[in-house]
Coordinates of C-alpha atoms in Angstrom, one line a residue:
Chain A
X1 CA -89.6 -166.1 -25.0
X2 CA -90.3 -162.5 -23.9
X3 CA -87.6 -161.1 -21.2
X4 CA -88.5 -160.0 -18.0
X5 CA -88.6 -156.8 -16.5
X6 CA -85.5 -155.2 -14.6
X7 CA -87.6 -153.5 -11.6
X8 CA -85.6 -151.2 -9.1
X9 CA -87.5 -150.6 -5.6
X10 CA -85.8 -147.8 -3.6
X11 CA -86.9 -147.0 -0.2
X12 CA -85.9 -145.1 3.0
X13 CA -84.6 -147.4 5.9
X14 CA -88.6 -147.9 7.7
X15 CA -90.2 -148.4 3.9
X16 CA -90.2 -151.7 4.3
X17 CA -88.7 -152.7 1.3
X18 CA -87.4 -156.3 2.7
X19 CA -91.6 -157.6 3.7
X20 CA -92.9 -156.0 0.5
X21 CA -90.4 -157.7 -1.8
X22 CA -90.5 -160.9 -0.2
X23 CA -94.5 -161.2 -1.1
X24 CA -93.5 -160.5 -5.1
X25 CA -90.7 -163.6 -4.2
X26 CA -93.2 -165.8 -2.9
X27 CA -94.5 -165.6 -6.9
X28 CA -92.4 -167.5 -9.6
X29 CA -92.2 -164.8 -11.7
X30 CA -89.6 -162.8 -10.0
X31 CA -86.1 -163.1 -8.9
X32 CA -84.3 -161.1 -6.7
X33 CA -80.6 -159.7 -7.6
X34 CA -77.8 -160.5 -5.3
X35 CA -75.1 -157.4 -4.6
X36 CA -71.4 -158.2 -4.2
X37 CA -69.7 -156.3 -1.9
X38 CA -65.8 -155.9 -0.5
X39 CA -67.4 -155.5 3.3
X40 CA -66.3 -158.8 5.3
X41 CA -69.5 -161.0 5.8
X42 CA -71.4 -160.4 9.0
X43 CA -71.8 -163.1 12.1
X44 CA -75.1 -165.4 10.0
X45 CA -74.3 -163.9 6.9
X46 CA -74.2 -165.9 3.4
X47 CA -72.0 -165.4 0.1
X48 CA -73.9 -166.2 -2.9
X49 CA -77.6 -165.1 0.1
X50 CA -76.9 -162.0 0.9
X51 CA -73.8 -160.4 -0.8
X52 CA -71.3 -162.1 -3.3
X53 CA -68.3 -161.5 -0.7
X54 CA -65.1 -160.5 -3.4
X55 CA -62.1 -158.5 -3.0
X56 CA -61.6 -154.5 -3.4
X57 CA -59.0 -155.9 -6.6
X58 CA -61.8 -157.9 -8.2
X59 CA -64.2 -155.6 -7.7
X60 CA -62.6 -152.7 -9.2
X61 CA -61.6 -154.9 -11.9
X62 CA -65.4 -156.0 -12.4
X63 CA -65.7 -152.1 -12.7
X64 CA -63.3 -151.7 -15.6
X65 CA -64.8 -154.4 -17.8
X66 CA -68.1 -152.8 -16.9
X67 CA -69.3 -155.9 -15.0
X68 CA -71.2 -154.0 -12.4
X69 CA -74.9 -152.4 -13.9
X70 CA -74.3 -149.8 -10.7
X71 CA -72.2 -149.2 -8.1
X72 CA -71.1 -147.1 -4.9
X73 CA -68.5 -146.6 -2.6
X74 CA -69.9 -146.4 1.1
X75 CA -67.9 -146.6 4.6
X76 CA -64.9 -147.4 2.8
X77 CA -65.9 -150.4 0.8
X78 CA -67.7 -150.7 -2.8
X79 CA -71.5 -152.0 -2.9
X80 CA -72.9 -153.1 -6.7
X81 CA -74.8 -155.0 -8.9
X82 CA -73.4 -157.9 -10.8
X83 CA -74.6 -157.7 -14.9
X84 CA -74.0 -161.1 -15.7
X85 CA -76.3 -162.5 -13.2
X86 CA -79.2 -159.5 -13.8
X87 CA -78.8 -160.3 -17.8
X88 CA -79.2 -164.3 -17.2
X89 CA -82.6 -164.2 -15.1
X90 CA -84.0 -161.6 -17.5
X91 CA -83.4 -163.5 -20.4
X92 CA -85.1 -166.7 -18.3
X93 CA -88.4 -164.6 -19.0
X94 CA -88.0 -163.5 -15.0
X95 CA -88.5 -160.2 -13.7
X96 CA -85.9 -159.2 -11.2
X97 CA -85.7 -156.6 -8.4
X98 CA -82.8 -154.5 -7.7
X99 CA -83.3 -153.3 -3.7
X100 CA -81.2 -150.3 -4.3
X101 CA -80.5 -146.9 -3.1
X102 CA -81.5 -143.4 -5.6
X103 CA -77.7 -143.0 -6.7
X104 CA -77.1 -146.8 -8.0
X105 CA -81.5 -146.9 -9.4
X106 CA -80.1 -143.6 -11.7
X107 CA -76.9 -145.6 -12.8
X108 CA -79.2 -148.5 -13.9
X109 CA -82.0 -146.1 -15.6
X110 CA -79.1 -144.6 -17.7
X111 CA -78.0 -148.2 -18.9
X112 CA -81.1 -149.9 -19.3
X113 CA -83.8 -147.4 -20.0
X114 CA -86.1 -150.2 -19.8
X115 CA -86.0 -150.6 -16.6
X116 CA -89.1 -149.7 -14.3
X117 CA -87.7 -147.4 -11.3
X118 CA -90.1 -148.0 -8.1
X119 CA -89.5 -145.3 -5.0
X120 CA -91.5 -147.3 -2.3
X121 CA -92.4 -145.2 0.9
X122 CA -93.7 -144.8 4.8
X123 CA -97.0 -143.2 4.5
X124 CA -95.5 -139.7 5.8
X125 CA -91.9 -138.9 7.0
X126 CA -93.4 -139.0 10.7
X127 CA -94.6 -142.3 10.3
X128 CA -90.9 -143.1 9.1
X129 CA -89.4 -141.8 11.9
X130 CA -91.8 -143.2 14.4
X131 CA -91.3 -146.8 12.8
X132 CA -87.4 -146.3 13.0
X133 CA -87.5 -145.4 16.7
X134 CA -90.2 -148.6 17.3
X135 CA -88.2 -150.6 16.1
X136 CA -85.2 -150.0 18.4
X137 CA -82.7 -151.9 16.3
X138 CA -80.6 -148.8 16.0
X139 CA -79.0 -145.8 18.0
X140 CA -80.1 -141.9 18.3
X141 CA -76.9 -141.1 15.9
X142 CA -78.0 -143.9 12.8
X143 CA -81.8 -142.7 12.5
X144 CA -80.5 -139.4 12.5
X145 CA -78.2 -140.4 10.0
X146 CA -81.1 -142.3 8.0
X147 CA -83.5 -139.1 8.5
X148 CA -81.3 -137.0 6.9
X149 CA -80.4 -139.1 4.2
X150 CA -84.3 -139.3 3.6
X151 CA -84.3 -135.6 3.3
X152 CA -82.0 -136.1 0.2
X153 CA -83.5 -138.8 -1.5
X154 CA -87.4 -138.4 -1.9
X155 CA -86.6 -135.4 -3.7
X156 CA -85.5 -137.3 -6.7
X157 CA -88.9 -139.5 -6.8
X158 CA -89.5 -137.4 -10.3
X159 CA -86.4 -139.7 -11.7
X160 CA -88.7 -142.6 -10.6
X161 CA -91.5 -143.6 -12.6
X162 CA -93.7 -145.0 -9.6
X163 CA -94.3 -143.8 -5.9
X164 CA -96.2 -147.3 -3.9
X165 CA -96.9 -146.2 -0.4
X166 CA -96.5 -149.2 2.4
X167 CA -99.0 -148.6 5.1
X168 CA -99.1 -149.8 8.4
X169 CA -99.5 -153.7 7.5
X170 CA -100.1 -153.0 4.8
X171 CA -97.3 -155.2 2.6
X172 CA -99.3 -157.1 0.5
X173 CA -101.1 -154.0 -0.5
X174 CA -97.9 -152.0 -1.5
X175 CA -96.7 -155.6 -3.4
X176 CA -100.4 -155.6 -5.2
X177 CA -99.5 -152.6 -6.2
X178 CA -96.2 -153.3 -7.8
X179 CA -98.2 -156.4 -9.5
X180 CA -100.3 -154.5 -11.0
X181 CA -97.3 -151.6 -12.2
X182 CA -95.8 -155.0 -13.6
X183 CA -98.4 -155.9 -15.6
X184 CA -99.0 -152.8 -16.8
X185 CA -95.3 -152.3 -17.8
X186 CA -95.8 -155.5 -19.7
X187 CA -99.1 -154.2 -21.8
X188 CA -97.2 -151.2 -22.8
X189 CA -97.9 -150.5 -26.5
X190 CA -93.7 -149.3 -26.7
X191 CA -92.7 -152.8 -25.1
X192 CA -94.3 -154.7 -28.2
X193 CA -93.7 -153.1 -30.9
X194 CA -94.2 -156.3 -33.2
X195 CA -98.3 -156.2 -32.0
X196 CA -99.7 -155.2 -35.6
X197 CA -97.2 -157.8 -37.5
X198 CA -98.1 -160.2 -34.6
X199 CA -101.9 -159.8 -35.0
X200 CA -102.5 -159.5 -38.8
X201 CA -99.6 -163.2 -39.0
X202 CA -100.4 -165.4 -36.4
Chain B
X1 CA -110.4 -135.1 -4.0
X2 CA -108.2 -136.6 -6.9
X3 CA -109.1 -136.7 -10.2
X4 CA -110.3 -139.3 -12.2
X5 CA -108.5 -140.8 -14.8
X6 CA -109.9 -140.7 -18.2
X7 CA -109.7 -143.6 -20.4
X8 CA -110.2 -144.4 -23.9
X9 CA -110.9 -147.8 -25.1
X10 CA -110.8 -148.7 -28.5
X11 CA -111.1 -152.0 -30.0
X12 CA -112.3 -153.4 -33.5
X13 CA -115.5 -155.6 -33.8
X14 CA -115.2 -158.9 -31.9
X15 CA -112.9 -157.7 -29.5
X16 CA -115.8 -157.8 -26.9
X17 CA -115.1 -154.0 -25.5
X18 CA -119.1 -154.2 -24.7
X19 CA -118.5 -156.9 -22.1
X20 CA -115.0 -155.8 -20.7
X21 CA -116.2 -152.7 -20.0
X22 CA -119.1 -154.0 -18.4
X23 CA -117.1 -155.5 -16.0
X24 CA -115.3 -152.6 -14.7
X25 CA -118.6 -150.5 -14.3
X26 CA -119.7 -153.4 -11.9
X27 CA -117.3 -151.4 -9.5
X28 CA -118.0 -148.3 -8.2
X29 CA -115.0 -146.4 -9.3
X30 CA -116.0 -146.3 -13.2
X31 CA -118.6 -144.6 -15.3
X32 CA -119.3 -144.7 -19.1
X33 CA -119.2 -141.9 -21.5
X34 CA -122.6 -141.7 -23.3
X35 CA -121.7 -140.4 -26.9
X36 CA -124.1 -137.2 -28.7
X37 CA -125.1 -138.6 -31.7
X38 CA -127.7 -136.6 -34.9
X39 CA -128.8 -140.3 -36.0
X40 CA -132.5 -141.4 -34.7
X41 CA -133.1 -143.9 -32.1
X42 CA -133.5 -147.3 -33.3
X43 CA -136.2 -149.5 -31.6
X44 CA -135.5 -149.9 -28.1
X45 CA -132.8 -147.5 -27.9
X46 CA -133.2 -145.1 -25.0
X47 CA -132.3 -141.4 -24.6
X48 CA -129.3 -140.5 -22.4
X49 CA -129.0 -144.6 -21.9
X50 CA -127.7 -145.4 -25.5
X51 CA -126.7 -141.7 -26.9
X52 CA -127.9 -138.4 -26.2
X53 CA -129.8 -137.9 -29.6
X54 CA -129.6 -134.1 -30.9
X55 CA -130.2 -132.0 -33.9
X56 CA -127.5 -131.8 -36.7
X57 CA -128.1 -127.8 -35.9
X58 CA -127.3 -128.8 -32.1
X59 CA -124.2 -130.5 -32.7
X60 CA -122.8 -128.5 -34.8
X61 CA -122.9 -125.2 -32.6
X62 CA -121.3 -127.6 -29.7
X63 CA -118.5 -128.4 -31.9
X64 CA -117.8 -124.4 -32.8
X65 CA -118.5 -123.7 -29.0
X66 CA -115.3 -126.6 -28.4
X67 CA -118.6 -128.9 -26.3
X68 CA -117.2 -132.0 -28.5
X69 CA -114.2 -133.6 -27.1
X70 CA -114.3 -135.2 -29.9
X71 CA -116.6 -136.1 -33.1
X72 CA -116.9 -138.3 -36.1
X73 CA -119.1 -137.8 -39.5
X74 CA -119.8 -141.1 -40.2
X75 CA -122.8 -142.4 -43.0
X76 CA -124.7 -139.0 -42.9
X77 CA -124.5 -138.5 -39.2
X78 CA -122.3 -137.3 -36.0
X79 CA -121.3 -138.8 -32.9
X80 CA -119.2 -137.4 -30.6
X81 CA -118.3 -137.4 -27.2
X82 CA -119.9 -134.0 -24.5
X83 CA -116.7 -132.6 -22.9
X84 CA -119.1 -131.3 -19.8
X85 CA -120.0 -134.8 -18.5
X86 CA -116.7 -136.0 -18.8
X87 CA -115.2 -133.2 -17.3
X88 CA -117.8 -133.5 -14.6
X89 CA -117.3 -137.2 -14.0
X90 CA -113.4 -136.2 -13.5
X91 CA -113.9 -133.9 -11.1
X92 CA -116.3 -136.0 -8.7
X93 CA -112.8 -138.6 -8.6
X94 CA -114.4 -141.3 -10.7
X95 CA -112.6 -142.8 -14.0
X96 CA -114.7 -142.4 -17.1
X97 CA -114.0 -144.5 -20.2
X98 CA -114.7 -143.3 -23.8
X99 CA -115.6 -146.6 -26.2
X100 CA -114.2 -144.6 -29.2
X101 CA -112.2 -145.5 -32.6
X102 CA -108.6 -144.5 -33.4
X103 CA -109.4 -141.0 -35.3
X104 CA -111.6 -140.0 -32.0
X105 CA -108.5 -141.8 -29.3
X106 CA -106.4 -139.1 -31.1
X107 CA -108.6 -136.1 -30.7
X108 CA -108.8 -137.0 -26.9
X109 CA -105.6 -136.9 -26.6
X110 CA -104.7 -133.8 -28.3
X111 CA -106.8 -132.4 -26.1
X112 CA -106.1 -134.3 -22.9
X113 CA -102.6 -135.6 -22.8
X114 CA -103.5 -136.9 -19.3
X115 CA -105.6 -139.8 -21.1
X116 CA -104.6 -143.3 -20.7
X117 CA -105.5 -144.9 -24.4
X118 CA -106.3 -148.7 -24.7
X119 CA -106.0 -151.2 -27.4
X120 CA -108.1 -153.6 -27.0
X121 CA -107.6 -156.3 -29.6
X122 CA -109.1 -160.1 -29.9
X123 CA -106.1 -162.2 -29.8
X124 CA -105.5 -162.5 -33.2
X125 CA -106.9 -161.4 -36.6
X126 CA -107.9 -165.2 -37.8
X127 CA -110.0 -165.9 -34.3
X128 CA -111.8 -161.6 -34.6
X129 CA -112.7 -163.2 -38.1
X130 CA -114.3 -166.1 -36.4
X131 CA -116.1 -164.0 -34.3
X132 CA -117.9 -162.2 -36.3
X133 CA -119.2 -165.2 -38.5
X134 CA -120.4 -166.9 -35.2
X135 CA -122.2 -164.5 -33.9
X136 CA -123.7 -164.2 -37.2
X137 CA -125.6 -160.9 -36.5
X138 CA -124.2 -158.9 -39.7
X139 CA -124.3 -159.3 -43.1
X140 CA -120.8 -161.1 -45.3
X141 CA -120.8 -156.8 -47.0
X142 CA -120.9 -155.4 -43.1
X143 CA -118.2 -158.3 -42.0
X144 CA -115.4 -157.7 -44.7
X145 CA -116.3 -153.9 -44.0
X146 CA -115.4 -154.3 -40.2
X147 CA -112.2 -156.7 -41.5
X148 CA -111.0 -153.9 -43.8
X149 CA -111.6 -151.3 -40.6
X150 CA -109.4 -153.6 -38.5
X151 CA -106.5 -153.7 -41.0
X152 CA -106.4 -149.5 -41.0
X153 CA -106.8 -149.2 -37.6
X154 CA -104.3 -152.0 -35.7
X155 CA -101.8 -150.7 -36.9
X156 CA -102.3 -146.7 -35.5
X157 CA -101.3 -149.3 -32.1
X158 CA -98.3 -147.0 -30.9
X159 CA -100.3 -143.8 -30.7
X160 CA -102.3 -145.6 -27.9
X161 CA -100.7 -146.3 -24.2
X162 CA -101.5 -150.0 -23.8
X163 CA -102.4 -152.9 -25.8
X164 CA -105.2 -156.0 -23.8
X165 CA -105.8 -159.2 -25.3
X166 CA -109.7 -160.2 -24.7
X167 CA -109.1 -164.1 -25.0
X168 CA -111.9 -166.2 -25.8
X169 CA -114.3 -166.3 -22.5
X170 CA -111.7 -164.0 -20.8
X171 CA -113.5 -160.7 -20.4
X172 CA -112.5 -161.1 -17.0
X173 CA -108.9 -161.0 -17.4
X174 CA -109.0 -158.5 -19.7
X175 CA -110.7 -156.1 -17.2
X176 CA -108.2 -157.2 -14.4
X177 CA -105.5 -156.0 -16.8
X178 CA -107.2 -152.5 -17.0
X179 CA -107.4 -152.5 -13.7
X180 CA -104.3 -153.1 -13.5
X181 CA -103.5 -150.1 -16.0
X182 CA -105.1 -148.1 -14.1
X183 CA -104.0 -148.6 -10.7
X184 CA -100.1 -148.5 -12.3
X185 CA -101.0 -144.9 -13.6
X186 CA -102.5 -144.0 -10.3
X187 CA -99.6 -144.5 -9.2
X188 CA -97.0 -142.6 -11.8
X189 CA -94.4 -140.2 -10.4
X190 CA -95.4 -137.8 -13.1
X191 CA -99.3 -137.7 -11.8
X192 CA -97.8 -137.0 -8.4
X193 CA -96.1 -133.9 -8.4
X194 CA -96.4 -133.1 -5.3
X195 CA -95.2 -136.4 -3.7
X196 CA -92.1 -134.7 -1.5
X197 CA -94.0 -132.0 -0.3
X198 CA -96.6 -134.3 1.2
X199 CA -94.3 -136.7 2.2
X200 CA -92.4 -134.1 4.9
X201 CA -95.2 -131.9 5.6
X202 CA -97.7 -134.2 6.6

């Protein structure tokens, strides 16, 4: 069975990330990958839904045996991505998306250069900014916060291999557009390099 | 306005590139490259519709003058494809595809390295075989001639970008997977240069 493809989607806070993946989910052919984390578990919060909820000991142990396909340390606690489970789903023929942030997508493109890094973005930065004030979820001091980390990370889109806009309601577009960089990815002449033995055997 | 993409489709006999493409010049966003060739018409054929048919004096100042983005000399005569319509076709923001075999796919992109090069192959070797007896339209001499083709050109697979199946009576699919190609390279980091400066100073 082919494996599936490892697919990192990084986007500033207002990108949308959350609405566009959730329309690839509603598909059978993706999975989505599940961070552990030493932070305590918010009120609602699940272990195994939204983080895998494990202490700073295991995690830095999980570290050393080189467990974790990327990592960071953020507000005093560690944030990564579990290898095991990534490995399991690709080799189940599923593509699976890592939601992560530029630092960890670099850490995953230097371990498995196969995988396709995704920057999705807010049409312009003032359509970010308005979104993040509309919304209203969060103070003056976190969308500054958010803003500036912005400023640092769309610079590094050239490490990506795609840019997907999200427009204005425009989800479904953004996750047609990640279809189609799928399927792409998948016709690649360097992903099958068995297509001349394939075609002259079968 | 952006620029088209330019894109090369090669394919061996049977693999139905006639009717693929003709799906994709149904839209709007597509036009066909109509090769120079020094050959006569044959009945029916129709100048500027079929080739552009020119002198062997003709065509061979346009190759000295660099007009030929690429050429063949092929049973006493040359084809080639005019760089100015393409270029011109580019620059109005349309794609334009090149039907064109594996020695002319290279020439292209020696001289474009911005091309997007297709494979497009019947889904195996046995069934491209059973094509070309149905259709029963050539000779057993022109068949094993188009066979033998096949086996010296599949394998030149890895100089080309992509590789599409045409399934039987999936013409179709195989154009939604260009499409797909297309839209995927569209939207590349590396044909976006200036993605950051838009994104702030918009």
């Amino acid at each position: 069975m082919k494996k599936g493809l490892l697919i990192v989607v990084s986007g500033p806070a207002g990108s949308g990330k959350g609405t566009v993946n959730s329309h690839l989910l509603a598909t059978d052919d993706f999975r989505f990958s599940v961070s552990a984390t030493t932070r305590a578990p918010r009120p609602g919060e699940r272990d195994g839904i939204n983080y895998f909820y494990i202490t700073r000991e295991e995690f830095e142990k999980r570290i050393e045996n080189g467990d974790m396909l990327e990592y960071n340390f953020y507000c005093g606690n560690y944030y990564g991505t579990p290898r095991e489970a990534v490995e399991r789903v690709l080799a189940e023929g599923k593509n699976i998306i890592l939601e992560i942030d530029v630092n960890g997508a670099k850490q995953v493109k230097e371990k498995y250069p196969d995988a396709v890094l995704i920057m999705l973005l807010p049409p312009t930065f003032a359509i970010q900014e308005a979104r993040l004030r509309g919304r209203a979820t969060e103070d003056e001091e976190t969308i500054r916060k958010r803003l500036e980390q912005t400023k640092s990370e769309v610079p590094h889109f050239l490490e990506y291999d795609y840019v997907v806009y999200n427009y204005d309601g425009g989800a479904d577009r953004a996750a047609g557009d990640i279809l189609a960089i799928v399927r792409a990815e998948q016709l690649s002449a360097k992903r099958n390099p068995n297509t001349a033995t394939h075609y002259f055997e079968k």
